[in-house]
């Protein structure tokens, strides 16, 4: 029987859910894998942060939320956001309409953008809708289905300013220096018509971190699995755990740290190794939106191949870690997770970004930025006490 409890602290809810996984009949597994207790653990405990009305908050309350999300990302590499109200309604509407559209569609392309059904890897052999997003907000394909454009617009207005503020807070930049730098680059709608075999989580490329700075995700049924250690647990060995959220009154917006943000922050925030699947008997829909910083895209060259190499090493780790003791398995995993921390953190592209000419700032905006700077300074002083 599922158990759920919640406690509040510092403005976010810590939710514990012990819902059991669905029973799956397992075929012969690839390579030398076995579903071993040292790999699969309990469900992941996911902290939830509410962002309703962020843009209307005063500087002190905004900085409080920035500090809380910074701490969550440093500790868990991810967080769950909620935004009750108009954005929540858009999420529910798009998830419902998209599911209906996939259920009725019979015409697929094998590659490219739009309605595609790739078959290149077991983890990705299911229908997708793929859209590329340009810096001016236009998309390819141009006319997005099932209200997806309205959802992107809502997230752009309500989430991206907050996330830019969090990056400034964590990286020690001046208030306003990253304003309008985060951009949506790609939106992928995944449709899982059937339950995913649990063994699929142990196939090549199943677990990966994203080639993004941050990733947003909404889903009709929880199906995100994370690979890593959970600090609240007595177990030190990294394990696969399904994300769960307990009972919430609005849609969950998953937030993942991407590989490029790990590089930019030099490991302050580490990318989330994760995999999406369908653990339920019903069909599942998942919408993933990648966030980039176009001004820094020209400086990611040294990490072009990091994701592929990391996926290979994760697959090898999953196949051999059960034969190692906790210390060695964890040490090997830490090396894998630190791969994106190497490099020069995008210098000098970052300096050029921070020193770029900015448009005229109104007097009211200047006052708000000064208040934000002062509130951040006070928060920093308190953290040192």
Coordinates of N, CA, C and O in Angstrom, one line a residue, residues 110-180:
X110 N 10.5 9.1 -40.4 CA 11.5 8.3 -39.8 C 12.6 9.2 -39.2 O 13.4 8.7 -38.3
X111 N 12.7 10.5 -39.6 CA 13.7 11.4 -39.1 C 13.3 12.8 -39.3 O 12.2 13.0 -39.9
X112 N 14.1 13.8 -38.9 CA 13.7 15.2 -39.0 C 12.9 15.7 -37.9 O 12.8 15.1 -36.8
X113 N 12.2 16.8 -38.2 CA 11.3 17.4 -37.1 C 9.9 17.1 -37.5 O 9.5 16.6 -38.5
X114 N 9.0 17.5 -36.6 CA 7.6 17.2 -36.7 C 7.2 15.9 -36.1 O 7.8 15.5 -35.1
X115 N 6.3 15.2 -36.7 CA 5.9 13.9 -36.2 C 6.8 12.8 -36.7 O 6.9 12.5 -37.9
X116 N 7.6 12.2 -35.8 CA 8.6 11.3 -36.1 C 8.5 10.0 -35.2 O 8.0 10.1 -34.1
X117 N 9.0 8.9 -35.8 CA 9.0 7.7 -35.0 C 10.4 7.0 -35.2 O 10.6 6.2 -36.0
X118 N 11.4 7.5 -34.5 CA 12.7 7.0 -34.6 C 12.9 5.6 -34.1 O 12.2 5.2 -33.2
X119 N 13.7 4.8 -34.7 CA 13.9 3.4 -34.3 C 15.4 3.1 -34.2 O 15.8 2.0 -34.4
X120 N 16.2 4.1 -33.9 CA 17.6 4.0 -33.8 C 18.1 3.3 -32.5 O 19.2 2.7 -32.5
X121 N 17.3 3.4 -31.5 CA 17.7 2.8 -30.2 C 16.5 2.4 -29.4 O 15.4 3.0 -29.6
X122 N 16.6 1.3 -28.6 CA 15.5 0.8 -27.9 C 14.8 1.8 -27.1 O 13.5 1.9 -27.0
X123 N 15.5 2.7 -26.4 CA 15.0 3.7 -25.5 C 14.2 4.7 -26.2 O 13.3 5.3 -25.7
X124 N 14.5 4.9 -27.5 CA 13.8 6.0 -28.3 C 12.9 5.5 -29.3 O 12.4 6.3 -30.2
X125 N 12.6 4.2 -29.3 CA 11.7 3.6 -30.3 C 10.2 3.8 -29.9 O 9.5 2.8 -29.6
X126 N 9.8 5.0 -30.0 CA 8.4 5.3 -29.7 C 8.1 6.7 -30.4 O 9.0 7.4 -30.8
X127 N 6.8 7.0 -30.7 CA 6.5 8.2 -31.4 C 6.9 9.5 -30.7 O 6.8 9.6 -29.4
X128 N 7.3 10.5 -31.5 CA 7.8 11.8 -31.0 C 7.1 12.9 -31.8 O 6.7 12.7 -32.9
X129 N 7.1 14.1 -31.2 CA 6.9 15.3 -32.0 C 8.1 16.2 -31.6 O 8.3 16.5 -30.4
X130 N 8.8 16.6 -32.6 CA 10.1 17.3 -32.4 C 10.0 18.7 -33.0 O 9.6 18.8 -34.2
X131 N 10.3 19.7 -32.2 CA 10.2 21.1 -32.7 C 11.5 21.8 -32.3 O 11.9 21.7 -31.1
X132 N 12.1 22.6 -33.2 CA 13.3 23.4 -32.9 C 12.8 24.8 -32.7 O 11.9 25.3 -33.5
X133 N 13.4 25.5 -31.8 CA 12.9 26.9 -31.4 C 14.1 27.9 -31.6 O 15.2 27.7 -31.1
X134 N 13.8 28.9 -32.4 CA 14.8 29.9 -32.7 C 14.8 31.0 -31.7 O 14.0 31.0 -30.8
X135 N 15.9 31.8 -31.7 CA 16.1 32.8 -30.7 C 14.9 33.8 -30.7 O 14.6 34.4 -29.7
X136 N 14.3 34.1 -31.9 CA 13.2 35.0 -31.9 C 11.8 34.4 -31.5 O 10.8 35.1 -31.6
X137 N 11.9 33.1 -31.1 CA 10.7 32.4 -30.6 C 9.9 31.7 -31.7 O 9.0 30.9 -31.4
X138 N 10.3 31.9 -33.0 CA 9.7 31.1 -34.1 C 10.1 29.6 -34.0 O 11.2 29.3 -33.4
X139 N 9.4 28.8 -34.6 CA 9.7 27.3 -34.5 C 9.8 26.7 -35.9 O 9.3 27.2 -36.9
X140 N 10.4 25.5 -35.9 CA 10.4 24.6 -37.0 C 10.0 23.2 -36.6 O 10.8 22.6 -35.8
X141 N 8.9 22.7 -37.0 CA 7.9 23.3 -37.9 C 7.2 24.5 -37.3 O 7.2 24.8 -36.1
X142 N 6.6 25.4 -38.2 CA 6.1 26.7 -37.8 C 4.8 26.6 -37.0 O 4.6 27.4 -36.1
X143 N 3.9 25.7 -37.4 CA 2.6 25.7 -36.7 C 2.6 24.5 -35.8 O 2.3 23.4 -36.2
X144 N 2.8 24.7 -34.5 CA 2.9 23.6 -33.5 C 1.5 23.1 -33.2 O 0.5 23.9 -33.0
X145 N 1.3 21.8 -33.0 CA 0.0 21.3 -32.7 C -0.4 21.3 -31.2 O 0.4 21.7 -30.4
X146 N -1.6 20.9 -30.9 CA -2.2 20.8 -29.6 C -1.8 21.9 -28.6 O -1.6 21.6 -27.4
X147 N -1.7 23.1 -29.0 CA -1.5 24.2 -28.1 C -0.1 24.3 -27.6 O 0.1 25.0 -26.6
X148 N 0.8 23.6 -28.2 CA 2.2 23.6 -27.7 C 2.8 25.0 -27.6 O 3.6 25.3 -26.7
X149 N 2.5 25.8 -28.7 CA 3.1 27.2 -28.7 C 2.7 28.0 -27.5 O 3.5 28.7 -26.9
X150 N 1.4 27.9 -27.1 CA 0.9 28.6 -25.9 C 1.6 28.1 -24.6 O 1.9 29.0 -23.7
X151 N 1.9 26.9 -24.5 CA 2.6 26.3 -23.4 C 4.0 26.9 -23.3 O 4.5 27.3 -22.3
X152 N 4.7 26.9 -24.5 CA 6.1 27.4 -24.6 C 6.1 28.9 -24.2 O 7.0 29.4 -23.4
X153 N 5.1 29.7 -24.7 CA 5.0 31.1 -24.3 C 4.8 31.3 -22.8 O 5.4 32.2 -22.2
X154 N 4.0 30.5 -22.2 CA 3.7 30.6 -20.8 C 4.9 30.3 -20.0 O 5.2 31.0 -19.0
X155 N 5.7 29.2 -20.3 CA 6.9 28.9 -19.6 C 7.9 29.9 -19.8 O 8.7 30.3 -18.8
X156 N 8.0 30.5 -21.0 CA 9.0 31.5 -21.3 C 8.8 32.7 -20.4 O 9.7 33.3 -19.8
X157 N 7.5 33.1 -20.2 CA 7.2 34.3 -19.4 C 7.3 34.1 -17.9 O 7.7 34.9 -17.2
X158 N 6.9 32.9 -17.4 CA 6.8 32.7 -16.0 C 7.9 31.9 -15.4 O 8.2 32.1 -14.2
X159 N 8.7 31.1 -16.1 CA 9.8 30.4 -15.5 C 11.2 30.9 -15.9 O 12.0 30.9 -15.0
X160 N 11.4 31.3 -17.1 CA 12.7 31.7 -17.5 C 13.3 32.9 -16.7 O 14.5 32.8 -16.3
X161 N 12.5 33.9 -16.4 CA 13.1 35.0 -15.6 C 13.6 34.5 -14.2 O 14.6 34.9 -13.7
X162 N 12.8 33.6 -13.6 CA 13.2 33.0 -12.3 C 14.5 32.2 -12.4 O 15.4 32.4 -11.6
X163 N 14.6 31.4 -13.4 CA 15.8 30.6 -13.6 C 17.0 31.4 -13.9 O 18.1 31.1 -13.4
X164 N 16.8 32.5 -14.7 CA 18.0 33.4 -14.9 C 18.4 34.0 -13.6 O 19.6 34.2 -13.3
X165 N 17.5 34.4 -12.7 CA 17.8 34.9 -11.4 C 18.6 33.9 -10.5 O 19.5 34.3 -9.8
X166 N 18.2 32.7 -10.6 CA 18.8 31.6 -9.8 C 20.3 31.4 -10.3 O 21.2 31.3 -9.5
X167 N 20.5 31.5 -11.6 CA 21.8 31.3 -12.2 C 22.7 32.5 -11.7 O 23.9 32.3 -11.3
X168 N 22.2 33.7 -11.7 CA 22.9 34.9 -11.2 C 23.3 34.7 -9.8 O 24.4 34.9 -9.4
X169 N 22.3 34.2 -9.0 CA 22.5 34.1 -7.6 C 23.6 33.0 -7.3 O 24.6 33.3 -6.5
X170 N 23.5 31.9 -8.0 CA 24.5 30.8 -7.7 C 25.9 31.1 -8.2 O 26.9 30.7 -7.6
X171 N 26.0 31.8 -9.4 CA 27.2 32.1 -10.0 C 27.9 33.4 -9.5 O 29.0 33.7 -9.9
X172 N 27.2 34.1 -8.7 CA 27.7 35.4 -8.1 C 27.7 36.5 -9.1 O 28.6 37.4 -9.0
X173 N 26.8 36.5 -10.1 CA 26.8 37.6 -11.1 C 25.9 38.7 -10.5 O 25.1 38.5 -9.6
X174 N 26.0 39.9 -11.1 CA 25.2 41.1 -10.7 C 23.8 40.9 -11.1 O 23.5 40.2 -12.1
X175 N 22.9 41.4 -10.3 CA 21.5 41.3 -10.7 C 21.2 41.9 -12.0 O 21.6 43.0 -12.3
X176 N 20.5 41.1 -12.9 CA 20.2 41.6 -14.2 C 21.2 41.2 -15.3 O 20.9 41.4 -16.5
X177 N 22.4 40.7 -15.0 CA 23.4 40.4 -16.0 C 23.0 39.3 -16.9 O 23.5 39.2 -18.0
X178 N 22.1 38.4 -16.5 CA 21.7 37.3 -17.3 C 20.3 37.4 -17.8 O 19.7 36.5 -18.4
X179 N 19.8 38.6 -17.7 CA 18.4 38.9 -18.2 C 18.3 38.6 -19.7 O 19.1 39.0 -20.5
X180 N 17.3 37.8 -20.0 CA 17.0 37.4 -21.4 C 18.1 36.6 -22.1 O 18.2 36.7 -23.3

